[in-house]
Every structure is written in structure tokens, then in C-alpha cells.
Coordinates of C-alpha atoms and ligand atoms in Angstrom, one line a residue:
X277 CA 0.0 0.0 0.0
X278 CA 2.8 2.4 1.0
X279 CA 4.5 1.6 -2.4
X280 CA 1.3 2.4 -4.2
X281 CA 1.1 5.8 -2.6
X282 CA 4.7 6.4 -3.5
X283 CA 4.0 5.5 -7.1
X284 CA 1.0 7.9 -7.2
X285 CA 3.2 10.6 -5.7
X286 CA 5.6 10.2 -8.6
X287 CA 2.8 11.4 -10.9
X288 CA 2.1 14.5 -8.8
X289 CA 4.3 16.9 -10.7
X290 CA 2.4 16.0 -13.9
X291 CA -1.1 16.2 -12.5
X292 CA -2.4 18.3 -15.4
X293 CA -1.4 15.7 -17.9
X294 CA -3.3 13.1 -15.9
X295 CA -6.3 15.4 -16.0
X296 CA -5.9 15.9 -19.8
X297 CA -5.8 12.1 -20.2
X298 CA -9.0 11.6 -18.2
X299 CA -10.8 14.2 -20.3
X300 CA -9.7 12.8 -23.6
X301 CA -10.6 9.2 -22.5
X302 CA -14.1 10.4 -21.5
X303 CA -14.6 12.0 -24.9
X304 CA -13.4 9.0 -26.7
X305 CA -15.4 6.5 -24.7
X306 CA -18.6 8.4 -25.3
X307 CA -18.1 8.8 -29.0
X308 CA -16.3 5.6 -29.7
X309 CA -18.4 3.1 -27.8
X310 CA -21.9 4.5 -27.4
X311 CA -22.6 6.6 -30.5
X312 CA -21.6 4.2 -33.3
X313 CA -24.0 1.3 -32.3
X314 CA -26.7 3.9 -31.8
X315 CA -26.2 5.3 -35.4
X316 CA -26.2 1.7 -36.8
X317 CA -29.4 1.1 -35.0
X318 CA -31.0 4.3 -36.5
X319 CA -29.9 3.3 -40.0
X320 CA -31.6 -0.1 -39.8
X321 CA -34.6 0.8 -37.8
X322 CA -35.4 4.3 -39.1
X323 CA -33.7 5.1 -42.4
X324 CA -34.4 1.8 -44.0
X325 CA -38.2 1.4 -43.2
X326 CA -38.9 5.1 -43.9
X327 CA -36.8 4.9 -47.1
X328 CA -35.3 8.2 -46.0
X329 CA -32.2 8.7 -48.2
X330 CA -31.2 12.1 -46.6
X331 CA -31.2 10.6 -43.1
X332 CA -29.2 7.7 -44.4
X333 CA -26.7 10.1 -45.9
X334 CA -26.3 12.0 -42.6
X335 CA -26.0 8.8 -40.6
X336 CA -23.4 7.5 -42.9
X337 CA -21.5 10.8 -42.8
X338 CA -21.6 10.4 -39.0
X339 CA -20.1 6.9 -39.3
X340 CA -17.3 8.3 -41.4
X341 CA -16.4 11.3 -39.4
X342 CA -16.7 9.7 -35.9
X343 CA -13.7 7.5 -36.3
X344 CA -11.7 10.4 -37.6
X345 CA -12.6 12.5 -34.6
X346 CA -11.9 9.7 -32.1
X347 CA -8.7 8.8 -34.0
X348 CA -7.3 12.3 -33.6
X349 CA -8.1 12.3 -30.0
X350 CA -6.6 8.9 -29.4
X351 CA -3.3 10.0 -31.0
X352 CA -3.3 13.0 -28.7
X353 CA -4.1 10.7 -25.9
X354 CA -1.2 8.4 -26.7
X355 CA 1.2 11.4 -27.0
X356 CA 0.2 12.7 -23.5
X357 CA 0.3 9.3 -21.8
X358 CA 3.6 8.3 -23.3
X359 CA 5.2 11.6 -22.4
X360 CA 3.8 11.3 -18.9
X361 CA 5.1 7.7 -18.5
X362 CA 8.5 8.6 -19.9
X363 CA 8.9 11.7 -17.6
X364 CA 8.0 9.7 -14.6
X365 CA 10.6 7.1 -15.7
X366 CA 13.1 9.8 -16.3
X367 CA 12.6 11.1 -12.7
X368 CA 12.9 7.6 -11.4
X369 CA 16.2 7.0 -13.3
X370 CA 17.6 10.3 -12.1
X371 CA 16.5 9.6 -8.6
X372 CA 18.2 6.2 -8.6
X373 CA 21.4 7.6 -10.2
X374 CA 21.6 10.4 -7.6
X375 CA 21.0 7.9 -4.8
X376 CA 23.6 5.5 -6.2
X377 CA 26.1 8.3 -6.4
X378 CA 25.4 9.2 -2.8
X379 CA 25.7 5.8 -1.2
X380 CA 29.0 4.8 0.4
X381 CA 31.8 2.7 -1.0
X382 CA 30.6 -0.1 1.1
X383 CA 27.6 -0.7 -1.2
X384 CA 29.8 -1.1 -4.3
X385 CA 32.2 -3.4 -2.6
X386 CA 29.3 -5.9 -2.1
X387 CA 26.8 -5.4 -4.9
X388 CA 27.2 -6.9 -8.3
X389 CA 27.7 -4.2 -11.0
X390 CA 25.4 -6.1 -13.4
X391 CA 22.6 -6.1 -10.8
X392 CA 22.9 -2.4 -10.4
X393 CA 22.8 -1.8 -14.1
X394 CA 20.0 -4.2 -14.6
X395 CA 17.8 -2.3 -12.1
X396 CA 18.5 1.0 -13.8
X397 CA 17.8 -0.4 -17.3
X398 CA 15.6 -3.5 -17.4
X399 CA 13.6 -2.8 -14.3
X400 CA 12.9 0.8 -15.2
X401 CA 12.0 -0.1 -18.7
X402 CA 9.7 -2.8 -17.4
X403 CA 7.9 -0.3 -15.2
X404 CA 7.6 2.2 -18.1
X405 CA 6.0 -0.4 -20.4
X406 CA 3.5 -1.4 -17.7
X407 CA 2.9 2.2 -16.8
X408 CA 1.8 3.4 -20.2
X409 CA -0.5 0.3 -20.4
X410 CA -2.0 1.0 -17.1
X411 CA -2.4 4.7 -17.7
X412 CA -4.3 4.6 -20.9
X413 CA -5.7 1.2 -20.2
X414 CA -7.4 1.4 -16.9
X415 CA -9.4 4.5 -17.5
X416 CA -10.4 4.0 -21.1
X417 CA -11.3 0.3 -20.6
X418 CA -13.4 0.9 -17.5
X419 CA -15.2 3.9 -19.0
X420 CA -15.7 2.1 -22.3
X421 CA -17.0 -1.0 -20.5
X422 CA -19.3 1.0 -18.4
X423 CA -20.8 2.9 -21.3
X424 CA -21.1 -0.3 -23.3
X425 CA -22.9 -2.0 -20.5
X426 CA -25.3 0.9 -20.0
X427 CA -26.2 1.0 -23.7
X428 CA -26.5 -2.8 -23.8
X429 CA -28.9 -2.8 -20.8
X430 CA -30.9 0.0 -22.5
X431 CA -31.3 -2.2 -25.6
X432 CA -32.2 -5.5 -24.0
X433 CA -31.9 -6.6 -20.4
X434 CA -32.2 -10.4 -20.8
X435 CA -29.7 -10.5 -23.6
X436 CA -27.3 -8.4 -21.5
X437 CA -27.6 -10.8 -18.6
X438 CA -27.0 -13.7 -21.0
X439 CA -23.9 -12.1 -22.3
X440 CA -22.7 -11.5 -18.7
X441 CA -23.6 -14.9 -17.5
X442 CA -20.4 -16.4 -18.8
X443 CA -18.1 -13.7 -17.6
X444 CA -17.2 -15.3 -14.2
X445 CA -15.6 -18.2 -16.0
X446 CA -13.6 -15.7 -18.0
X447 CA -12.6 -13.7 -14.9
X448 CA -11.5 -16.8 -13.1
X449 CA -9.4 -17.8 -16.0
X450 CA -7.8 -14.4 -16.2
X451 CA -6.9 -14.3 -12.6
X452 CA -5.3 -17.7 -12.7
X453 CA -3.3 -16.8 -15.7
X454 CA -2.4 -13.5 -14.1
X455 CA -0.8 -15.2 -11.1
X456 CA 1.3 -17.5 -13.3
X457 CA 2.5 -14.6 -15.4
X458 CA 3.4 -12.4 -12.5
X459 CA 5.6 -15.1 -11.0
X460 CA 7.3 -15.5 -14.4
X461 CA 7.9 -11.8 -14.8
X462 CA 9.6 -11.5 -11.4
X463 CA 11.8 -14.5 -12.3
X464 CA 12.6 -12.9 -15.6
X465 CA 13.9 -9.6 -14.1
X466 CA 16.1 -11.6 -11.8
X467 CA 17.5 -13.7 -14.7
X468 CA 18.0 -10.6 -16.7
X469 CA 20.1 -9.2 -13.9
X470 CA 22.1 -12.4 -13.8
X471 CA 22.7 -12.2 -17.5
X472 CA 24.0 -8.6 -17.2
X473 CA 26.2 -9.6 -14.2
X474 CA 28.0 -12.3 -16.2
X475 CA 28.4 -10.1 -19.2
X476 CA 29.7 -7.2 -17.1
X477 CA 32.1 -9.5 -15.2
X478 CA 33.6 -11.3 -18.2
X479 CA 33.3 -9.0 -21.2
X480 CA 35.9 -6.3 -20.4
X481 CA 39.6 -6.2 -20.6
X482 CA 40.3 -7.5 -17.1
X483 CA 37.7 -10.2 -17.4
X484 CA 38.9 -11.3 -20.8
X485 CA 42.5 -11.4 -19.6
X486 CA 41.5 -13.6 -16.7
X487 CA 39.3 -16.0 -18.8
X488 CA 41.8 -16.3 -21.6
X489 CA 44.8 -16.8 -19.3
X490 CA 43.1 -19.6 -17.5
X491 CA 41.7 -21.1 -20.7
X492 CA 38.2 -20.9 -19.2
X493 CA 36.3 -19.7 -22.3
X494 CA 34.4 -22.9 -22.6
X495 CA 33.4 -22.9 -18.9
X496 CA 32.4 -19.3 -19.0
X497 CA 30.3 -20.0 -22.1
X498 CA 28.6 -22.8 -20.3
X499 CA 27.9 -20.6 -17.3
X500 CA 26.4 -18.0 -19.6
X501 CA 24.5 -20.6 -21.6
X502 CA 22.8 -22.0 -18.5
X503 CA 21.5 -18.5 -17.5
X504 CA 20.5 -17.8 -21.1
X505 CA 18.6 -21.0 -21.2
X506 CA 16.8 -20.2 -18.1
X507 CA 15.6 -17.1 -19.9
X508 CA 14.4 -19.3 -22.8
X509 CA 12.3 -21.4 -20.5
X510 CA 10.8 -18.5 -18.7
X511 CA 10.0 -16.7 -21.9
X512 CA 8.5 -19.7 -23.6
X513 CA 6.4 -20.5 -20.6
X514 CA 5.2 -16.9 -20.3
X515 CA 4.2 -16.8 -24.0
X516 CA 2.5 -20.1 -24.0
X517 CA 0.4 -19.4 -20.9
X518 CA -0.6 -16.2 -22.6
X519 CA -1.4 -18.0 -25.8
X520 CA -3.7 -20.6 -24.1
X521 CA -5.5 -17.8 -22.4
X522 CA -5.9 -16.0 -25.7
X523 CA -7.3 -19.2 -27.3
X524 CA -9.9 -19.7 -24.6
X525 CA -10.8 -16.0 -24.9
X526 CA -11.4 -16.4 -28.6
X527 CA -13.6 -19.5 -28.1
X528 CA -15.6 -17.6 -25.5
X529 CA -15.7 -14.6 -27.8
X530 CA -17.3 -16.6 -30.6
X531 CA -19.7 -18.7 -28.5
X532 CA -21.4 -15.8 -26.8
X533 CA -22.5 -13.9 -29.9
X534 CA -23.8 -17.1 -31.4
X535 CA -26.0 -17.7 -28.4
X536 CA -27.1 -14.0 -28.6
X537 CA -28.1 -14.5 -32.2
X538 CA -30.0 -17.6 -31.4
X539 CA -32.0 -16.3 -28.4
X540 CA -32.2 -12.8 -29.8
X541 CA -33.3 -14.3 -33.2
X542 CA -36.4 -15.8 -31.5
X543 CA -37.4 -12.3 -30.4
X544 CA -36.7 -10.7 -33.7
X545 CA -38.8 -13.4 -35.5
X546 CA -41.5 -13.1 -32.8
X547 CA -41.5 -9.3 -33.4
X548 CA -40.5 -8.3 -29.9
X549 CA -37.1 -7.0 -31.0
X550 CA -36.1 -4.9 -34.0
X551 CA -33.3 -6.4 -36.2
X552 CA -31.4 -3.1 -35.8
X553 CA -31.4 -3.5 -32.0
X554 CA -30.1 -7.0 -32.3
X555 CA -27.2 -6.0 -34.6
X556 CA -26.4 -3.0 -32.4
X557 CA -26.4 -5.3 -29.4
X558 CA -24.0 -7.7 -31.0
X559 CA -21.8 -4.9 -32.0
X560 CA -21.8 -3.6 -28.4
X561 CA -21.2 -7.0 -27.0
X562 CA -18.3 -7.6 -29.3
X563 CA -16.7 -4.4 -27.7
X564 CA -17.5 -5.5 -24.2
X565 CA -15.3 -8.5 -24.0
X566 CA -12.1 -7.1 -25.3
X567 CA -12.4 -4.2 -22.9
X568 CA -13.1 -6.6 -20.1
X569 CA -10.1 -8.6 -21.0
X570 CA -8.0 -5.4 -21.0
X571 CA -9.4 -4.4 -17.7
X572 CA -8.6 -7.8 -16.2
X573 CA -5.1 -7.5 -17.4
X574 CA -4.6 -4.2 -15.5
X575 CA -4.4 -5.6 -11.9
X576 CA -1.9 -8.0 -13.3
X577 CA 0.1 -5.1 -14.8
X578 CA -0.2 -3.2 -11.6
X579 CA 1.1 -6.1 -9.6
X580 CA 4.0 -6.8 -11.9
X581 CA 4.8 -3.0 -11.8
X582 CA 4.7 -3.2 -8.1
X583 CA 7.2 -6.0 -8.1
X584 CA 9.5 -3.9 -10.3
X585 CA 8.9 -0.8 -8.2
X586 CA 9.8 -2.8 -5.1
X587 CA 13.2 -3.5 -6.7
X588 CA 13.6 0.1 -7.6
X589 CA 12.5 1.4 -4.2
X590 CA 15.0 -0.9 -2.6
X591 CA 17.7 1.2 -4.3
X592 CA 16.0 4.5 -3.8
X593 CA 15.9 3.7 -0.1
X594 CA 19.5 2.7 0.2
X595 CA 20.9 4.3 3.4
X596 CA 23.3 7.1 2.8
X597 CA 26.0 6.1 5.2
X598 CA 28.2 9.2 4.6
X599 CA 26.1 12.3 4.6
X600 CA 26.8 15.9 5.4
X601 CA 25.6 16.7 9.0
X602 CA 22.9 19.4 9.3
X603 CA 25.3 22.1 10.4
X604 CA 28.2 21.2 8.2
X605 CA 30.5 24.1 7.5
X606 CA 32.6 24.6 4.4
X607 CA 36.3 24.0 4.6
X608 CA 37.8 26.9 2.8
X609 CA 41.5 27.5 2.8
X610 CA 43.5 24.9 4.6
X611 CA 47.2 24.7 5.6
X612 CA 47.1 20.9 5.3
X613 CA 47.4 19.7 8.9
X614 CA 46.2 16.1 9.4
X615 CA 45.4 14.5 12.7
X616 CA 44.2 10.9 13.4
X617 CA 42.8 10.8 17.0
X618 CA 42.8 7.3 18.3
X619 CA 40.9 6.0 15.3
X620 CA 39.3 2.6 15.2
X621 CA 37.3 1.2 12.3
X622 CA 35.9 -2.1 11.0
X623 CA 34.3 -3.2 7.7
X624 CA 32.5 -6.0 9.4
X625 CA 31.2 -5.9 13.0
X626 CA 33.6 -7.5 15.5
X627 CA 36.4 -7.6 12.9
X628 CA 38.5 -4.4 13.5
X629 CA 40.4 -3.3 10.4
X630 CA 42.0 -0.4 12.3
X631 CA 42.7 -0.2 16.0
X632 CA 43.7 3.0 17.8
X633 CA 45.5 4.7 14.9
X634 CA 46.9 8.0 16.2
X635 CA 49.3 10.3 14.4
X636 CA 49.7 13.9 13.2
X637 CA 51.1 15.3 10.0
X638 CA 52.3 18.9 9.8
X639 CA 51.5 20.9 6.6
X640 CA 53.8 20.0 3.8
X641 CA 55.2 16.9 5.4
X642 CA 55.4 13.5 3.8
X643 CA 54.2 10.5 5.9
X644 CA 54.8 7.0 4.7
X645 CA 52.6 4.2 5.7
X646 CA 54.4 0.9 5.3
X647 CA 53.6 -2.7 6.4
X648 CA 52.5 -6.1 5.1
X649 CA 49.6 -6.6 2.8
X650 CA 46.2 -6.3 4.6
X651 CA 47.7 -4.3 7.4
X652 CA 45.1 -1.5 6.9
X653 CA 47.1 1.1 4.9
X654 CA 44.6 1.7 2.2
X655 CA 41.8 1.7 4.9
X656 CA 43.6 4.4 6.8
X657 CA 43.9 6.5 3.7
X658 CA 40.2 6.1 2.9
X659 CA 39.1 7.7 6.2
X660 CA 40.6 11.0 5.3
X661 CA 38.3 11.8 2.3
X662 CA 35.6 10.2 4.4
X663 CA 34.9 7.2 2.1
X664 CA 34.1 5.5 5.4
X665 CA 33.4 7.0 8.8
X666 CA 35.4 6.1 11.8
X667 CA 33.9 3.9 14.5
X668 CA 35.9 5.6 17.3
X669 CA 38.1 8.6 17.5
X670 CA 38.2 11.3 14.8
X671 CA 40.0 12.3 11.7
X672 CA 40.8 16.0 11.5
X673 CA 42.1 18.4 8.9
X674 CA 43.4 21.7 10.3
X675 CA 41.5 20.9 13.5
X676 CA 38.2 20.3 11.8
X677 CA 36.6 16.8 12.1
X678 CA 36.0 15.6 8.6
X679 CA 32.5 14.8 9.6
X680 CA 31.8 18.4 10.5
X681 CA 32.5 19.9 7.1
X682 CA 30.7 19.4 3.8
X683 CA 32.0 16.6 1.7
X684 CA 32.2 18.8 -1.4
X685 CA 34.5 21.3 0.3
X686 CA 36.5 18.5 2.0
X687 CA 37.2 16.6 -1.3
X688 CA 38.2 19.8 -3.0
X689 CA 41.4 19.8 -0.8
X690 CA 42.3 16.1 -1.3
X691 CA 43.9 14.5 -4.3
X692 CA 44.2 10.7 -4.6
X693 CA 46.4 8.5 -6.7
X694 CA 45.0 5.1 -6.1
X695 CA 46.6 1.7 -6.1
X696 CA 44.8 0.8 -9.3
X697 CA 44.6 3.6 -12.0
X698 CA 41.2 4.1 -13.4
X699 CA 40.7 6.2 -16.5
X700 CA 37.4 7.1 -18.3
X701 CA 37.0 6.0 -21.9
X702 CA 37.5 9.4 -23.3
X703 CA 40.3 11.6 -24.6
X704 CA 43.6 12.0 -22.6
X705 CA 42.8 15.7 -22.4
X706 CA 39.5 15.1 -20.7
X707 CA 41.0 12.5 -18.4
X708 CA 43.7 14.9 -17.2
X709 CA 41.1 17.7 -16.8
X710 CA 38.6 15.5 -15.0
X711 CA 38.9 17.5 -11.7
X712 CA 38.9 20.8 -13.5
X713 CA 37.0 20.5 -16.8
X714 CA 37.4 24.2 -17.5
X715 CA 41.2 24.1 -17.4
X716 CA 43.0 25.8 -20.3
X717 CA 44.9 23.6 -22.7
X718 CA 48.2 25.2 -21.5
X719 CA 47.4 24.1 -17.9
X720 CA 46.6 20.5 -19.1
X721 CA 49.9 20.4 -21.0
X722 CA 51.8 21.9 -18.0
X723 CA 50.4 19.2 -15.8
X724 CA 51.3 16.5 -18.3
X725 CA 54.8 17.8 -18.6
X726 CA 55.3 17.9 -14.8
X727 CA 53.9 14.3 -14.7
X728 CA 56.5 13.3 -17.3
X729 CA 53.9 12.1 -19.7
X730 CA 53.7 15.0 -22.2
X731 CA 56.3 13.6 -24.6
X732 CA 54.6 10.2 -24.7
X733 CA 51.2 11.8 -25.4
X734 CA 52.7 13.7 -28.3
X735 CA 53.8 10.4 -29.9
X736 CA 50.3 9.0 -29.8
X737 CA 48.4 9.2 -33.1
X738 CA 46.0 11.8 -31.9
X739 CA 48.0 13.4 -29.2
X740 CA 45.9 14.8 -26.4
X741 CA 42.7 13.8 -28.3
X742 CA 43.6 10.1 -28.2
X743 CA 40.7 8.1 -26.7
X744 CA 42.2 5.8 -24.0
X745 CA 39.8 2.9 -24.4
X746 CA 37.7 1.3 -21.6
X747 CA 39.6 1.8 -18.3
X748 CA 42.5 3.3 -20.3
X749 CA 43.7 0.0 -21.7
X750 CA 45.3 1.6 -24.7
X751 CA 48.0 2.8 -22.3
X752 CA 50.6 0.9 -20.4
X753 CA 50.4 0.6 -16.6
X754 CA 53.1 3.2 -16.0
X755 CA 51.6 5.6 -18.5
X756 CA 48.3 5.4 -16.9
X757 CA 49.8 6.1 -13.5
X758 CA 51.5 9.2 -14.9
X759 CA 48.2 10.4 -16.4
X760 CA 46.6 9.9 -13.0
X761 CA 49.4 12.0 -11.5
X762 CA 48.8 14.7 -14.0
X763 CA 45.1 14.6 -13.2
X764 CA 45.8 15.3 -9.5
X765 CA 48.4 17.9 -10.4
X766 CA 45.9 19.9 -12.3
X767 CA 43.4 19.7 -9.4
X768 CA 46.2 21.1 -7.2
X769 CA 44.9 19.9 -3.8
X770 CA 46.7 20.8 -0.4
X771 CA 46.6 17.2 0.7
X772 CA 47.7 14.2 -1.3
X773 CA 47.0 10.6 -0.8
X774 CA 49.3 8.3 -2.6
X775 CA 48.5 4.6 -2.7
X776 CA 51.5 3.4 -4.6
X777 CA 51.0 0.6 -7.0
X778 CA 52.9 -2.5 -5.9
X779 CA 53.7 -3.7 -9.4
X780 CA 57.3 -3.3 -10.3
X781 CA 58.1 -1.1 -13.3
X782 CA 61.2 -1.1 -15.5
X783 CA 63.9 1.3 -14.3
X784 CA 63.1 4.0 -16.9
X785 CA 59.4 4.0 -16.2
X786 CA 60.1 3.9 -12.4
X787 CA 62.4 6.9 -12.8
X788 CA 59.8 8.8 -14.7
X789 CA 57.1 8.1 -12.1
X790 CA 59.5 8.9 -9.3
X791 CA 60.2 12.3 -10.8
X792 CA 56.5 12.9 -11.4
X793 CA 55.6 11.9 -7.8
X794 CA 58.4 14.2 -6.4
X795 CA 56.9 17.1 -8.3
X796 CA 53.4 16.2 -7.2
X797 CA 54.4 16.0 -3.5
X798 CA 56.1 19.4 -3.5
X799 CA 54.5 21.8 -1.1
X800 CA 51.6 19.4 -0.2
X801 CA 50.9 17.3 2.9
X802 CA 51.3 13.8 1.6
X803 CA 50.1 10.5 3.1
X804 CA 51.9 7.9 1.0
X805 CA 51.3 4.2 1.2
X806 CA 54.8 3.5 0.2
X807 CA 56.4 0.6 -1.6
X808 CA 59.1 2.6 -3.3
X809 CA 62.3 3.1 -1.3
X810 CA 62.6 6.6 -2.7
X811 CA 59.3 7.6 -1.0
X812 CA 60.2 5.9 2.2
X813 CA 63.7 7.3 2.5
X814 CA 62.5 10.9 2.0
X815 CA 59.6 10.6 4.4
X816 CA 59.4 12.9 7.4
X817 CA 57.8 10.2 9.4
X818 CA 57.3 6.5 8.7
X819 CA 54.3 4.7 10.3
X820 CA 54.8 0.9 10.2
X821 CA 51.4 -0.9 10.3
X822 CA 50.6 -4.5 11.1
X823 CA 47.2 -6.1 11.6
X824 CA 45.4 -2.7 11.9
X825 CA 47.8 -1.1 14.3
X826 CA 50.7 1.3 14.1
X827 CA 53.5 -0.9 15.5
X828 CA 56.5 1.4 14.9
X829 CA 57.0 5.0 14.0
X830 CA 60.0 7.3 13.3
X831 CA 62.3 8.3 10.6
X832 CA 64.1 5.8 8.5
X833 CA 67.3 6.1 10.5
X834 CA 65.5 5.8 13.8
X835 CA 63.5 2.8 12.7
X836 CA 66.6 1.0 11.4
X837 CA 68.3 1.5 14.7
X838 CA 65.3 0.0 16.6
X839 CA 65.8 -3.2 14.6
X840 CA 62.2 -4.1 14.6
X841 CA 59.7 -5.0 11.9
X842 CA 60.8 -2.1 9.7
X843 CA 64.4 -3.0 9.6
X844 CA 63.5 -6.6 8.6
X845 CA 61.3 -5.1 5.9
X846 CA 64.1 -2.9 4.7
X847 CA 66.6 -5.7 4.6
X848 CA 64.3 -7.8 2.5
X849 CA 63.6 -5.0 0.1
X850 CA 67.3 -4.3 -0.3
X851 CA 68.1 -7.9 -0.9
X852 CA 65.4 -8.3 -3.6
X853 CA 66.8 -5.3 -5.5
Ligands
ATP1052 N1 35.5 -3.6 1.5 C1 36.0 -4.4 2.4 N2 35.2 -5.2 3.1 C2 35.6 -6.0 4.1 N3 36.9 -6.1 4.5 C3 37.8 -5.3 3.8 C4 37.4 -4.4 2.8 N4 38.5 -3.8 2.3 C5 39.5 -4.3 3.0 N5 39.1 -5.2 3.9 C6 40.0 -5.9 4.9 O1 40.6 -4.9 5.7 C7 41.9 -5.2 6.0 C8 42.8 -4.0 5.6 O2 42.8 -3.9 4.2 P1 43.6 -2.8 3.4 O3 43.1 -2.7 2.0 O4 43.6 -1.5 4.2 O5 45.1 -3.3 3.4 P2 46.4 -2.7 2.9 O6 47.3 -2.5 4.0 O7 46.1 -1.6 2.0 O8 47.0 -3.9 2.0 P3 47.8 -3.9 0.6 O9 49.2 -3.5 0.8 O10 47.7 -5.3 0.1 O11 47.1 -2.9 -0.3 C9 42.2 -6.5 5.2 O12 42.2 -7.5 6.1 C10 41.1 -6.6 4.2 O13 40.8 -7.9 4.0
MG1053 MG1 46.1 -1.2 -0.1

């Protein structure tokens, strides 16, 4: 019920269109259903016996012009209802997109991308199909049916009752079929989501690399084939159930008029009923059942729309974990002071990922986070731009708790180069200017030069206008990293988070990246998750992490002297070089 109210609310901004639709349907129902049989009756019962050719001509003219009139109205009706349904869908899509942009990282680390895409496409489209049906269907069918019924009753009560006598069977059948179809449609949406998930997972560069390198093409095809076949079964089942229903409807549709002819014929022969009335009655009755069928389909449509809406509302109601607090201030100019105050955090309850993390970074300093894989280095970095909120303690920038300022103003001061470089499938220029789309060409080039990638870009066939391909696969790993560095350089934030890629690069590439990073760090507060010796050696402070805690801290020289985990680490790194 709550959902139904929500759906109705979605139409509120477009109330005048709804009104217009109702008016047009009323006009069409009156002229389309009631008038034509009446005119037919007049032709047979008045024009013929009176041999009145003028009346006949007028009546025929009416028969010709009426469909034109109702036709024009029905086109206008279609236009208004399609626009209405499409606008409501558009609002829904935008609402979903805005919500999905606002939800935290946590959602995306658990939900399948294919499922998300499927809801925004398949489910929204499903709703829109149903909605246009329901919109024009409910009103026009019920009004048409009502007017037909009234005219039928006015013509002949017993024959009307005879025609209606068989409807319960028909209603029963429609309800049964409706239930079967509804179940199938729900299953179909889920299967469509599964299809998209497999496609999204395997049909991209990373997926293809994985599948090919393990020679799993056949297995993946089998997995896809199984889901695809499920779709076949559902679709065939759905169609056949509908076909059987249609057949029984047609039988029914032919039997009733035959009976009406027979019983009505008695009365015509007996002189109690005019032939015109009987023919008008049959015409009306032949309109009655299709509209009844349409009307019976509507609860079914509404129910399947409700099932789809439920899936959509589930997303619209996703909790926004990280939201600006009501009295959030804007963080304007900052010096770049970072402070972690006894911070604890966990991804899953009872499984702390960070325990009592406490450190301070002065403006312009470089802090290196080092430690084994899974120690919590990336997690620590994610707390600064507020990708997650701390469980205990606080993260502060220039003395402001990151939860007390608007996210927009917070993120303006933070630049990130992540462990895995992600580029959008657009030109290199647009990728570099992602944080500042209005940047001048000279600024983009300057950033690329500082990031040591300008020369390489010039050698590409289209220079800065080269499209980098999905996720930037046209470029090498090292090149992508340097583009990512240029991207942050252009944004020019006070605070820099650097999650260094662990993959080793050749010495030339490594040197280029080192130079680019050195430029990037200049004059900024940097939190670097460091794998490169160069970063570690030049750090003002090194924090050694293990199992979610800071276990050692100090400069390189101090830590070596302590002879703890860090010195072990350093020895191993030196040996491997
Ligand atoms: N989205 C997540 N959901 C649940 N647990 C997570 C999630 N991300 C990370 N973890 C867990 O939190 C711990 C810390 O992970 P984190 O990514 O911070 O490690 P890291 O120090 O950056 O490691 P690496 O050097 O390999 O990048 C790990 O045990 C990891 O399994
Ligand atoms: Mg990491």
C-alpha cells in the first residue's frame, strides 16, 4: 500500500497531464463506444423502413467522421500518456542515479555491478511499459466498458444478462493466468540481472584477460549458456500461458454472440425486438469482452509493476552512510594539517580493520605508511576523504573533524592517486582535466609535462585527443599512472593521498614516475602508502602498520636503529633489488 502511494506521488508533478488524459478518454469513450452502435441502429430501424435517403446520408456521414474524430483524440491521448510515463521514468532513473552516487563505497564493494545496471535499465523499462499500459488502459477500458454496459442494458436486459452470465468463468481464468504470469515476470527480471552480471564480469579487458589466461572460455560460455537457457524457459512458458489464455478467450468470444443471435433471433422473429437493435447489441457485446479482457489485465500489470517498483524502491531507499551533517561548514582554505585521533574502524562488525590509529602530519610533510599486505594502509587513507566514517576517534584536517564539514569542500582539498589507476573512456585531455574541466589547454599540458607524460602523449596518433579505451587499456600501466598523477596535479589539492602501485616497473618507467611523484608532493601534505624506497627514504615520518595497528614509528634512521619489523622489511627490500 505504501508503495502504491509512492507511485502515485511520482505522478504529482504531472497532474495536469493526468487530467488531460482523463478528459480525452471520457470524450473517446462516449463517442467511440456509445454513438456508433446507436447510429447503426438508427440506419436499420429508421432510415431503411422510412426509405429516408437524406437521413441515411447524414448517418453514414456520422459513421465516417466519428472514427476520424476519435482517431485524432486517441493520437493526442497516446502522446500525452507516453510523455507522462516517460517523464515519470526519467525522474525515477535520475532519482536512482543520484542515490547511487550518494551511497557509500561499502555498497559497491558488495553489490554486483550487473545487478545495479539491470535495475536502472531492465527494471525501469519494465515499469515504463506497464505504466503506459495501465495509464491509458485502466481509464479507457473501464469507461468504455461502463458505457457499453449501459447501452446494452438499455437495448435489452435479458440478452445483456445472458452475455454477462459467462463472464465469471472468464474472470476466473484471467486471474489464474495473471498469477502465473506475475511469477514469471519476477523471475525474468532476476534472470536478466544475472545475464548482465555475467556479461559485465567477463566481457571487459580484465575479465577477458582472466578468462583467456586460464583457458576458461568454454566454462564461462557454459555458465552464460545456463542462465540464457533459463531465460528461454521463462519466456516460452510466459508466452504459451498467454497463448492458451488467448485461445480460450477467442472461443468464448465466438460462442457468446452465437448464443445471442440464437436467443435474440427468437425475439426478432417473434417481433418483440427490432433487427437493428439485435445488430447494435451484437456490436456492443463484441466491444464489451475485449475491454473486459484489457481491464482484467490491469491488476496484473499493476502487480508486476509493483514487483518492479519494489526492486527500484529498494535502491531509492539505500541508506546514505556518509552524509553531510545538518550544520556542516565549508572547509575553505587549509594549511594541510592532518590528525588521526585514536581512530578505530571495522568493515564487518567484530572484525576491526584499524585499531587505535593515532598520528599527526604537519603541513607540507610526507608521511609514509608501510607494512605487510592487509595491514590496513589503504583503509587508513580512505578515512581522510571520508569514504568511510570512523567507529571511534576522529580524523581532523586543520583541526576540523572531517564529519563536521561538507563533503564537497572536503574533497576539494584532497587529491588521490589510487593503487589501481582508473581512466574514463574518453580523450587524454578530458581524463587529465577530470577534476577541472574548465582548465585551459596550457594548464593541461603543463600538468602532463610535470607528470613526465607529455612527450609520450605527443607520440600518440591523436596526441591529447587520443581516446584511451575502456579503463584506459590503450596505455601501459606506467603511462596510466602518470596520467593519474597529471590529473591530480591539475586539481592542485593541499593534501595528497598516494597509494603506490605494488607492481614493479622497469627502471626508466620507475624513474619517470618517481620524478612525477616528487613534483606532485612538492608543497603538499602527503600521506603515502609507500612501496618505493625513494618515497620511504624521503619521508618525514614513517608509520609501520601491522594487523590494523601502528606498531613502529619514526624516521628511516630511527627505525633502522630500533631493529624491529621495519628493519626486517628494509633488509628484505634491499636484498630483492
Ligand atoms: N571492502 C571491504 N570489506 C571488508 N573487508 C575489507 C574491505 N576492504 C579491505 N578489507 C579488509 O581490511 C583489511 C585491511 O585492508 P587494506 O586494504 O587497508 O590493506 P592494505 O594494508 O592496504 O593492503 P595492501 O598492501 O595489500 O594494499 C584487510 O584484512 C582486508 O581484507
Ligand atoms: Mg592497499
